[in-house]
mmCIF file of C-alpha atoms in Angstrom:
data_model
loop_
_atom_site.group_PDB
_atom_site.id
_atom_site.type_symbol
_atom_site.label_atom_id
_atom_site.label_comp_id
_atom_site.label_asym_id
_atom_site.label_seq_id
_atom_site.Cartn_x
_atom_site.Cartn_y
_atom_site.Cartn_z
ATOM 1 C CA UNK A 1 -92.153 72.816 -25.199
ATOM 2 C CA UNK A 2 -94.320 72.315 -28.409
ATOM 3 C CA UNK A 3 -92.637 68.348 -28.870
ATOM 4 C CA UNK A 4 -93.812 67.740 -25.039
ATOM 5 C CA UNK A 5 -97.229 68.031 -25.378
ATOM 6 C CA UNK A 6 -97.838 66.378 -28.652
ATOM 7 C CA UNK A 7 -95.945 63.692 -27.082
ATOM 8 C CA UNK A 8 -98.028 60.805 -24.676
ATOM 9 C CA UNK A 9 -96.267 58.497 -22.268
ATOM 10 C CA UNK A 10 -97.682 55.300 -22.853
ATOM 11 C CA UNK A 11 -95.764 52.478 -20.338
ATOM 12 C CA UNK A 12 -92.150 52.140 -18.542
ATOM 13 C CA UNK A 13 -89.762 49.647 -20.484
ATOM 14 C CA UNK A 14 -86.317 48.864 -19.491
ATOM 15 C CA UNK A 15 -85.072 51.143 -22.160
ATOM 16 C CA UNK A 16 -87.322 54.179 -20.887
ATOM 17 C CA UNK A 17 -90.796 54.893 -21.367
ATOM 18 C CA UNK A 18 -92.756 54.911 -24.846
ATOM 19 C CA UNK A 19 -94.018 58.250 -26.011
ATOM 20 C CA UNK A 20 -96.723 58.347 -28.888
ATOM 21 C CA UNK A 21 -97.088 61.242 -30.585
ATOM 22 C CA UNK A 22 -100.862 62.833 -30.168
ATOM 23 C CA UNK A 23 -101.140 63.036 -33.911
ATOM 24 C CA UNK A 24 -99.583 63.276 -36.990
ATOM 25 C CA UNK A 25 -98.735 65.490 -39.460
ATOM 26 C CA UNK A 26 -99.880 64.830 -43.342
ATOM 27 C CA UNK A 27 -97.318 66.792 -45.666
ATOM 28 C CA UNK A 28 -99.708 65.823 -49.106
ATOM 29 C CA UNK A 29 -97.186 66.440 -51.876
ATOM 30 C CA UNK A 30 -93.818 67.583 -50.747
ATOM 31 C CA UNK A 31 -92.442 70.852 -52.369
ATOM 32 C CA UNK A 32 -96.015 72.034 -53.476
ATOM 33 C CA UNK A 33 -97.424 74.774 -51.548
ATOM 34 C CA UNK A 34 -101.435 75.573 -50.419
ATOM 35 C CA UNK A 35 -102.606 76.748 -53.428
ATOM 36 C CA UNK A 36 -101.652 74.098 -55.437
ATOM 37 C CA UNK A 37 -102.861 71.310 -53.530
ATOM 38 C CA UNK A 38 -106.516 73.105 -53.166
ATOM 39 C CA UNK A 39 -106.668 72.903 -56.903
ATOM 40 C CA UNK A 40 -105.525 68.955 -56.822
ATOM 41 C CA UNK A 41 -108.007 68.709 -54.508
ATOM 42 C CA UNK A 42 -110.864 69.103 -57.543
ATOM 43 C CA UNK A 43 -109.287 66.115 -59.643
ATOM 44 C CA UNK A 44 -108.906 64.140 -56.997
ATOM 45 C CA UNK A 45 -112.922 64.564 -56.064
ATOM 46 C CA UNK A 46 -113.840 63.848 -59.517
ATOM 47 C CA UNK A 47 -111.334 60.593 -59.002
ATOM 48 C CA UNK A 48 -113.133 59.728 -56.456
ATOM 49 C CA UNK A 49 -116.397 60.085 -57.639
ATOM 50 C CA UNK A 50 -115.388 58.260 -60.718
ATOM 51 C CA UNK A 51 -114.300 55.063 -58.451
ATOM 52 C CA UNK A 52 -117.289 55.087 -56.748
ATOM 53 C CA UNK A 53 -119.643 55.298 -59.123
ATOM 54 C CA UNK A 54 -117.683 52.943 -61.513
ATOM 55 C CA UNK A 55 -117.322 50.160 -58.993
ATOM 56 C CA UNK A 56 -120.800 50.456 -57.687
ATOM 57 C CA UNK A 57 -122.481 49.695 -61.081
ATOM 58 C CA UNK A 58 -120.219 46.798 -61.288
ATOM 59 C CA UNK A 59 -120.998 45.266 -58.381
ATOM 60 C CA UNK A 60 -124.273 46.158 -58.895
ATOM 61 C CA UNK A 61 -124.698 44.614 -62.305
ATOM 62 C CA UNK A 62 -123.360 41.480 -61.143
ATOM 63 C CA UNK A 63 -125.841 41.415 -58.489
ATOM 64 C CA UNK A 64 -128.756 42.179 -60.512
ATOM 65 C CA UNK A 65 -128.023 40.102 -64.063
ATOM 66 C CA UNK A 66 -128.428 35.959 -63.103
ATOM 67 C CA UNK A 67 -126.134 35.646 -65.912
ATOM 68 C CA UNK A 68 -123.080 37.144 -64.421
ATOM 69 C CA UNK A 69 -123.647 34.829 -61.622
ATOM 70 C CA UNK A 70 -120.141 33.312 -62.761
ATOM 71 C CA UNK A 71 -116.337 33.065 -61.467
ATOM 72 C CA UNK A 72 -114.929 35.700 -63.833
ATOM 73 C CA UNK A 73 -117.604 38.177 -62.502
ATOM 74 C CA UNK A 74 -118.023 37.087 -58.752
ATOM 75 C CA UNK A 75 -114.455 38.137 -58.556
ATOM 76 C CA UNK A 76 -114.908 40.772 -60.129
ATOM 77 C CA UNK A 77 -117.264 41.828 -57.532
ATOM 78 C CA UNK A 78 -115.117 41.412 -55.565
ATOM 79 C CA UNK A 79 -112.477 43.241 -57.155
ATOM 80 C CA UNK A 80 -114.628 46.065 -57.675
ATOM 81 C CA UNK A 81 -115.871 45.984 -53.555
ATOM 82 C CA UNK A 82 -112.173 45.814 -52.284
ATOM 83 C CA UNK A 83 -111.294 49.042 -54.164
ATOM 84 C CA UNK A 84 -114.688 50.617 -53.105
ATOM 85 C CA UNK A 85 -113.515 50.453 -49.407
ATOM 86 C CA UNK A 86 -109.929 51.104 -50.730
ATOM 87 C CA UNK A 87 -110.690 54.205 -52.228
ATOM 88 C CA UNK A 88 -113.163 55.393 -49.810
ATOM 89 C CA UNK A 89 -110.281 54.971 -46.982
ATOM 90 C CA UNK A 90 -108.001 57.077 -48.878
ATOM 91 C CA UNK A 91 -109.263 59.666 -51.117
ATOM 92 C CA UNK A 92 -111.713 61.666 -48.731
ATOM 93 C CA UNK A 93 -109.343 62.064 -46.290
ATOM 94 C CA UNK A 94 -106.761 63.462 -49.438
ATOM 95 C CA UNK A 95 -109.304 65.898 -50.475
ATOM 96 C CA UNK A 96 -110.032 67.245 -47.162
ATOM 97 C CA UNK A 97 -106.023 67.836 -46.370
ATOM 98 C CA UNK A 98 -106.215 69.281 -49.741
ATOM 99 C CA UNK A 99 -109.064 71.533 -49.577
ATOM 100 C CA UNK A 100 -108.660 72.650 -45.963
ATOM 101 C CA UNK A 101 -105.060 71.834 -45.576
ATOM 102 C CA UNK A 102 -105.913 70.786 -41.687
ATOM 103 C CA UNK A 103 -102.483 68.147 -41.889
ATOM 104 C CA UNK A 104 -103.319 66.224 -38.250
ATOM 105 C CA UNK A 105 -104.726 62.982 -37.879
ATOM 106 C CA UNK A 106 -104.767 61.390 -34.440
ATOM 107 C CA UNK A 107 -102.548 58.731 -33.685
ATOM 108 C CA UNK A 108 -104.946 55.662 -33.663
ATOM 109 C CA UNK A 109 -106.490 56.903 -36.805
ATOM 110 C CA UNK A 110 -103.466 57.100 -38.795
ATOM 111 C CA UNK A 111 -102.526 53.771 -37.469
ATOM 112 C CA UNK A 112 -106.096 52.118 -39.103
ATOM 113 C CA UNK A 113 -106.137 53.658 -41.800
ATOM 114 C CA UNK A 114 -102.415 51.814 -42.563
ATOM 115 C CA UNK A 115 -104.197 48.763 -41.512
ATOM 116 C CA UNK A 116 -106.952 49.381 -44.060
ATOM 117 C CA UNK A 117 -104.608 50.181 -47.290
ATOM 118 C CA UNK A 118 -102.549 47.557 -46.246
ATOM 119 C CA UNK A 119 -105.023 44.817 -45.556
ATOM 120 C CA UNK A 120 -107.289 45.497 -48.315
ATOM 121 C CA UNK A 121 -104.145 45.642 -50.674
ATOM 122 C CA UNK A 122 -103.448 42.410 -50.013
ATOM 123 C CA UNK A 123 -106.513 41.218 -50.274
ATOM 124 C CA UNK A 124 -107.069 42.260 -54.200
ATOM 125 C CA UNK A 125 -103.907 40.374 -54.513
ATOM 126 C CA UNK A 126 -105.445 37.669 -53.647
ATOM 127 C CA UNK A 127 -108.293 38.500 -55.605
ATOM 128 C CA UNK A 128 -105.845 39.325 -58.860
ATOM 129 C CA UNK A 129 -104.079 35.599 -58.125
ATOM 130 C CA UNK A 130 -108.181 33.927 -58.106
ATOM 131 C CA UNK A 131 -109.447 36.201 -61.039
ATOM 132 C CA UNK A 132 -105.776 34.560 -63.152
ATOM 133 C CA UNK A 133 -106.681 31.076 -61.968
ATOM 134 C CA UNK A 134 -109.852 31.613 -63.242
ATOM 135 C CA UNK A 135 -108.449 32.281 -66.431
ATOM 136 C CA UNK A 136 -105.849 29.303 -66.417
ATOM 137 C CA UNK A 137 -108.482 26.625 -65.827
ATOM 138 C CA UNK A 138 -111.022 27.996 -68.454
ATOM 139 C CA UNK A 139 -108.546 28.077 -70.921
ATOM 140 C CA UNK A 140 -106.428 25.392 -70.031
ATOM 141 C CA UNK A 141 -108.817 22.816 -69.066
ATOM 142 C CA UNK A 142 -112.490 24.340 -69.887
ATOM 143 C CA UNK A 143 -114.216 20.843 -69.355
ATOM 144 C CA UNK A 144 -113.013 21.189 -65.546
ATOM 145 C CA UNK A 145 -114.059 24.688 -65.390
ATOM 146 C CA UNK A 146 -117.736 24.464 -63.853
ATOM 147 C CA UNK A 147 -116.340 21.776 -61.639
ATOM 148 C CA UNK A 148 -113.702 23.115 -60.482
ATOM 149 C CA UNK A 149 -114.953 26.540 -59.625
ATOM 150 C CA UNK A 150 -117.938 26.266 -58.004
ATOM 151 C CA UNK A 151 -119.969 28.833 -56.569
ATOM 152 C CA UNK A 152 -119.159 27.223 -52.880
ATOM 153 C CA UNK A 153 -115.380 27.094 -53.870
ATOM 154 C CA UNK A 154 -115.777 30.777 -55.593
ATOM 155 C CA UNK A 155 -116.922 32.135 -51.934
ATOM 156 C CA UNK A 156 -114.584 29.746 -49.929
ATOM 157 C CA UNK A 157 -111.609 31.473 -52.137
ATOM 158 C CA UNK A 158 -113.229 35.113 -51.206
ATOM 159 C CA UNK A 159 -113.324 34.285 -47.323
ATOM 160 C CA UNK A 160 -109.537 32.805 -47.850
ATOM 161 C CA UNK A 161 -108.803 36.262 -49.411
ATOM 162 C CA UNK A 162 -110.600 38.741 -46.759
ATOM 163 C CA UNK A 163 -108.643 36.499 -43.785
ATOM 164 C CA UNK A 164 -105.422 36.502 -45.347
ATOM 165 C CA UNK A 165 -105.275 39.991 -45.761
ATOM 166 C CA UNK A 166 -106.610 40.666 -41.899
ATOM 167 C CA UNK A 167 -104.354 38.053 -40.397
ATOM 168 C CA UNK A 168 -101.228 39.190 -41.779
ATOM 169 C CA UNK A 169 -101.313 42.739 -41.195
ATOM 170 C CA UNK A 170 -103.768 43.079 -38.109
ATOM 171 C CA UNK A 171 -100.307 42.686 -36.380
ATOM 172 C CA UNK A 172 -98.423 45.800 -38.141
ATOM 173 C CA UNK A 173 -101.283 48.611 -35.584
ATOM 174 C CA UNK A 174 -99.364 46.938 -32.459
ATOM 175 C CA UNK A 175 -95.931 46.410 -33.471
ATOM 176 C CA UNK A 176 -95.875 49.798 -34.172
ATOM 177 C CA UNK A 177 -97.400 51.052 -30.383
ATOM 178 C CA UNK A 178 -94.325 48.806 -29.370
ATOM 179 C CA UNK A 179 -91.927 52.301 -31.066
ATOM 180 C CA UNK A 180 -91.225 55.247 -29.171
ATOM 181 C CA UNK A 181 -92.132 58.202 -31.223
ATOM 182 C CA UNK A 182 -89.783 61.414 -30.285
ATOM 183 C CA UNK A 183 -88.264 62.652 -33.911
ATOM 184 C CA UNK A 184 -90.755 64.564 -36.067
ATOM 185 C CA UNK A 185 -94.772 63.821 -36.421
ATOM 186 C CA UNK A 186 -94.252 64.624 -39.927
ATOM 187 C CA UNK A 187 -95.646 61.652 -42.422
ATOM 188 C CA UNK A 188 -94.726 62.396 -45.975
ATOM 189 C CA UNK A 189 -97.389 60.907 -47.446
ATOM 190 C CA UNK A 190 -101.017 61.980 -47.928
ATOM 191 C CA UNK A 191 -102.122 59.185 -45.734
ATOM 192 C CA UNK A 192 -100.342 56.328 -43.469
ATOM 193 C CA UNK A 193 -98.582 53.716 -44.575
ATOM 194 C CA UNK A 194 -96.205 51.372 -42.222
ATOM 195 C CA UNK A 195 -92.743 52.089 -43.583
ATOM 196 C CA UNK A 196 -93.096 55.901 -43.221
ATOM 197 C CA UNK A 197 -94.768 55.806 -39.667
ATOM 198 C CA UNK A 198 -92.090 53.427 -38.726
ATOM 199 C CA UNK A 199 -89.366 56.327 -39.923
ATOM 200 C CA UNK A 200 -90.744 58.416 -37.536
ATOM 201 C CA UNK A 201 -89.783 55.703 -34.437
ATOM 202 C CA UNK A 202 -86.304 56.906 -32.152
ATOM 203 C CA UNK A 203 -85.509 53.225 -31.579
ATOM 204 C CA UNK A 204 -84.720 50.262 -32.931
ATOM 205 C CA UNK A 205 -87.295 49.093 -35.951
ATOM 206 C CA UNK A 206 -85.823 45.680 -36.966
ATOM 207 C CA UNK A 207 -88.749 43.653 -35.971
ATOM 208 C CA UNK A 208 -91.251 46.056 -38.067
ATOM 209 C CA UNK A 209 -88.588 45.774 -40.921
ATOM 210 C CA UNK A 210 -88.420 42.137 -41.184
ATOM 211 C CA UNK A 211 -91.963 41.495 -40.315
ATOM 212 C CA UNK A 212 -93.207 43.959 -43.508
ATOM 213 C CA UNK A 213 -90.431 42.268 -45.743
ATOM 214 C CA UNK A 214 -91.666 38.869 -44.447
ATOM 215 C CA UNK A 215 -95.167 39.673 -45.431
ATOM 216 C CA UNK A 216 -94.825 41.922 -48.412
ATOM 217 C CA UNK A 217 -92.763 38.583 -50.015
ATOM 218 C CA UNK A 218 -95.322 36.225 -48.764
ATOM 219 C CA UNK A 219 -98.419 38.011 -50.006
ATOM 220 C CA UNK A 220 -97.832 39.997 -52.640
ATOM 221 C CA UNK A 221 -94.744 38.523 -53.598
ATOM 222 C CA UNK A 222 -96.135 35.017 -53.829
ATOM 223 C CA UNK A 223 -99.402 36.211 -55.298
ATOM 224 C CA UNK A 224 -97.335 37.907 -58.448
ATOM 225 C CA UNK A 225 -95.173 34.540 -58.915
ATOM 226 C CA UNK A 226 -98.358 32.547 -59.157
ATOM 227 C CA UNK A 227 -99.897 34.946 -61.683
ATOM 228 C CA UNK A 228 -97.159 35.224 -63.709
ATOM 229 C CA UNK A 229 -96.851 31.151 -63.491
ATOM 230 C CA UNK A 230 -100.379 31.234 -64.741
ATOM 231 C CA UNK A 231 -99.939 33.116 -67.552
ATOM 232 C CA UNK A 232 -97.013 31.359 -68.753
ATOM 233 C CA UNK A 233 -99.368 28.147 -68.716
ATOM 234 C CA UNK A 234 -102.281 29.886 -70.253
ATOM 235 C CA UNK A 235 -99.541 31.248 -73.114
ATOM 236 C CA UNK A 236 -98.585 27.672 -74.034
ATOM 237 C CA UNK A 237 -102.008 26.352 -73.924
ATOM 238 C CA UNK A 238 -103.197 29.219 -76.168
ATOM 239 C CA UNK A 239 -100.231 28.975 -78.621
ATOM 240 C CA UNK A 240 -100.594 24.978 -78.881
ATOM 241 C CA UNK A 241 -104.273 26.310 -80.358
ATOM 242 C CA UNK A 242 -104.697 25.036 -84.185
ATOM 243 C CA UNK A 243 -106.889 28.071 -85.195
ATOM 244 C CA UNK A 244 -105.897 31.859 -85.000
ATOM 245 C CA UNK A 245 -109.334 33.020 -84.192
ATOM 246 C CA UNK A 246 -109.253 30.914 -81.440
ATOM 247 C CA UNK A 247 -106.239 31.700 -80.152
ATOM 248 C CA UNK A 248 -107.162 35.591 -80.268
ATOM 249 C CA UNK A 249 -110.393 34.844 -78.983
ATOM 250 C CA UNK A 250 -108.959 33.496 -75.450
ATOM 251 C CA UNK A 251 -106.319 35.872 -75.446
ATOM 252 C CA UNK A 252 -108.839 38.565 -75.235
ATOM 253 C CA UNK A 253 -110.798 37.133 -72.238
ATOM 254 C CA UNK A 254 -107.357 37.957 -70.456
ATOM 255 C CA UNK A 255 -106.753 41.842 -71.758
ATOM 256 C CA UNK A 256 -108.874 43.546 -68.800
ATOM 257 C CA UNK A 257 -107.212 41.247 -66.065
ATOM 258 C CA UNK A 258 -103.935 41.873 -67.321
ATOM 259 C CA UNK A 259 -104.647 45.582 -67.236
ATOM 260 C CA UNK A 260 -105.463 45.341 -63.432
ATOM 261 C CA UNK A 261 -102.797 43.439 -62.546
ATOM 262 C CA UNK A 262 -100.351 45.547 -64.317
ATOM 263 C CA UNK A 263 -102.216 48.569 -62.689
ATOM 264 C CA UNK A 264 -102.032 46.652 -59.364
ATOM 265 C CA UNK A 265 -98.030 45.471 -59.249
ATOM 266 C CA UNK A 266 -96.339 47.944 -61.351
ATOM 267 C CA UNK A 267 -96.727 50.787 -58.825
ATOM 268 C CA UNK A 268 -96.224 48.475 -55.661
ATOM 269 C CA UNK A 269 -92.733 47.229 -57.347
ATOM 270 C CA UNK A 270 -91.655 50.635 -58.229
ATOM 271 C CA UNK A 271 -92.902 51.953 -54.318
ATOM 272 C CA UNK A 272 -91.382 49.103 -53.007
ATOM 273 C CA UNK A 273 -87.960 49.314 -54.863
ATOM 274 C CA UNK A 274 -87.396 53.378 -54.276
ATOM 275 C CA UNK A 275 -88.454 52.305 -50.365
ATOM 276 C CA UNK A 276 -85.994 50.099 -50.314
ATOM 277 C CA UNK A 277 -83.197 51.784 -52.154
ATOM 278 C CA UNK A 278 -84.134 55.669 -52.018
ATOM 279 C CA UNK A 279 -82.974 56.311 -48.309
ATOM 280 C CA UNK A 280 -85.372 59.181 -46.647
ATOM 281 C CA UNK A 281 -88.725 59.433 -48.586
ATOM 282 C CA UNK A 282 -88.746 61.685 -51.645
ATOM 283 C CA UNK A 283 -91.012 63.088 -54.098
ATOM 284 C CA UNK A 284 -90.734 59.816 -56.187
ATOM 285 C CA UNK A 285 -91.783 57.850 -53.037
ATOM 286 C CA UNK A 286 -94.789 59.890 -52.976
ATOM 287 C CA UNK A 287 -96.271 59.462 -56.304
ATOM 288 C CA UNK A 288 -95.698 56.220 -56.694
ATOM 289 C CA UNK A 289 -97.191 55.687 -53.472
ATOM 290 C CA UNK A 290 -100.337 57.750 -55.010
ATOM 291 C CA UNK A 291 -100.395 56.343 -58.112
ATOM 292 C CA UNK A 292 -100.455 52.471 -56.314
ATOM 293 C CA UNK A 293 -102.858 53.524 -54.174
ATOM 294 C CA UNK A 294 -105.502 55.736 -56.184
ATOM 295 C CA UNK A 295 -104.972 54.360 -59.949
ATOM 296 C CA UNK A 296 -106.507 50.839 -59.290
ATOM 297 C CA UNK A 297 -109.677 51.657 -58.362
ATOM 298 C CA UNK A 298 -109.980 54.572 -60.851
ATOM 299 C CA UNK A 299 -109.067 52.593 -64.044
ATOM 300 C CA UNK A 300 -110.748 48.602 -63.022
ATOM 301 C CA UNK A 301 -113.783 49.507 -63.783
ATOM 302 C CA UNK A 302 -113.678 51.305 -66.687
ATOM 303 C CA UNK A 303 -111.294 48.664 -68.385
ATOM 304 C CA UNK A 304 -113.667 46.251 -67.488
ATOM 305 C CA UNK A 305 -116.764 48.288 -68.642
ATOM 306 C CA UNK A 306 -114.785 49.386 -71.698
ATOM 307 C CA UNK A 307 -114.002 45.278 -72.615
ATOM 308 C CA UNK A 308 -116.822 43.373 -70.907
ATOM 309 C CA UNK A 309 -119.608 42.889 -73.214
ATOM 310 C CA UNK A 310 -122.246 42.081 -70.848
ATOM 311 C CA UNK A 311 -121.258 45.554 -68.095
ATOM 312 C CA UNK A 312 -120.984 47.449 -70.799
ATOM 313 C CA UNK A 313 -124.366 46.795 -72.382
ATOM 314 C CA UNK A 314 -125.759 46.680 -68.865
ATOM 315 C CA UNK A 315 -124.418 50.678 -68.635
ATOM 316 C CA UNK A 316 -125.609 51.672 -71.902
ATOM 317 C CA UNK A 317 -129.019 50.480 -71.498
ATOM 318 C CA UNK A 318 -129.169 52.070 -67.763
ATOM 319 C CA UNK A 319 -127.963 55.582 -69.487
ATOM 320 C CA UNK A 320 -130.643 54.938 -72.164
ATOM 321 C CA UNK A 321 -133.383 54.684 -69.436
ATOM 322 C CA UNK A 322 -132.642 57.359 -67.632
ATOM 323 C CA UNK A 323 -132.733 59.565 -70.449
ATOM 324 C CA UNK A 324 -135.954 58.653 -71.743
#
């Protein structure tokens, strides 16, 4: 009796009629009980708080300072305004489940919030793959740098990046209203993401399985071949250098982007690879999943404060300010 009325009939097929569930049901972190997760809950504020307040000074330092008015730091920007929205679609809704433990979340909401992480995922790919170019054609060929990367090409490659990530995955919302939900409402996960909601389905998922293989190769799979291309390149150039200091010099203009795309892949290789091979979804599916999800946007901006000359006087001379 309970299953019937979280259960909606949507439309009449040929195979039967669709039933979405109501809402869903957010487990948080398998195996740990309410007390537990209230106390995560604080950490994960602080996380939070630390994201937000780390990426707005970056973008807002940018904005402010003429000087940073360049490629390496418009992406930044960027970088830094993806994993605002990121982290802002993710953690709030982590601390309330924590803090309250209320698990539901209504069907459509669940559904864009997926579209959110998974969009806006694939969209700091793309600005990961941009920020590494970047880096190749300063190093590589520095007389073609201001002429190649333009400020008109710098926001033509930000648009390419923002539709990119909305075209290919605006579709994942309606393939999955396609599925007929009748097995558990359980998602065990601390927020929605396309391969567990899919789980939940009673019949056949092939087209949502190919379809998030096709694009997970196509974005982020081509996106980490072209970095790691990149680097390769800039590796050469760098070693072909005839002076040391030189060489160490460039090297270190790469350290904070390697960081975040480290930070970045990583955790969506080892999600991807225990999703693929680790059968129903498991403690290890879950942190890796948190760790991909909430690490990035915790840990860019303060490896970029921490090794960016320019943010990181910018921050110590707003500190010094405020406490005079």
């Amino acid at each position: 009796m309970q299953r019937s009325r979280l259960l909606v009939p949507v439309m009449a097929t040929p195979n039967g009629t669709l039933a979405h569930p109501v809402y869903f049901l957010l487990v948080g972190i398998p195996g740990l009980g309410p007390n537990i997760h209230f106390w995560l809950a604080f950490p994960l504020c602080f996380m939070y708080a630390l994201a937000t307040l780390g990426n707005l000074a970056i973008v807002f330092i940018i904005r402010v300072e003429r000087h940073l008015h360049e490629p390496m730091y418009l992406f930044l920007a960027m970088l830094s305004t993806i994993d605002l929205v990121l982290s802002s679609t993710t953690m709030p809704k982590m601390a309330s489940l924590f803090l309250t433990g209320i698990q539901k979340i209504e069907f459509n909401i669940c559904l864009a919030q997926m579209f959110l992480i998974h969009a806006l995922s694939a969209m700091e790919s793309a600005v990961l793959l941009a920020m590494a170019f970047d880096r190749f054609v300063a190093i590589c060929h520095p007389l073609h740098h201001a002429s190649v990367l333009t400020g008109p090409a710098v926001a033509k490659i930000g648009l390419a990046a923002l539709t990119r990530g909305f075209v290919f995955f605006f579709p994942l919302p309606f393939i999955l209203k396609r599925l007929s939900f009748c097995r558990t409402h359980t998602v065990t996960h601390s927020f929605c993401l396309h391969q567990d909601i899919m789980k939940l389905s009673c019949i056949d998922t092939t087209v949502n399985v190919v379809y998030g293989l096709f694009i997970i190769l196509s974005v982020m799979g081509v996106d980490s071949l072209f970095i790691g291309v990149s680097y390769v390149l800039i590796l050469r150039a760098v070693l072909g250098l005839s002076s040391r200091g030189a060489a160490l010099k460039a090297l270190n203009t790469c350290v904070s982007h390697l960081c975040a795309v480290l930070v970045f892949y990583v955790p969506l290789i080892g999600l991807s690879v225990v999703h693929r091979l680790g059968g129903s979804t498991s403690l290890l599916h879950v942190v890796m999943a948190n760790i991909y999800l909430l690490l990035p946007p915790v840990v860019n901006p303060l490896v970029y404060g921490a090794k960016t000359k320019e943010i990181r006087s910018r921050v110590l001379y707003m500190f010094l300010q405020q406490g005079r």
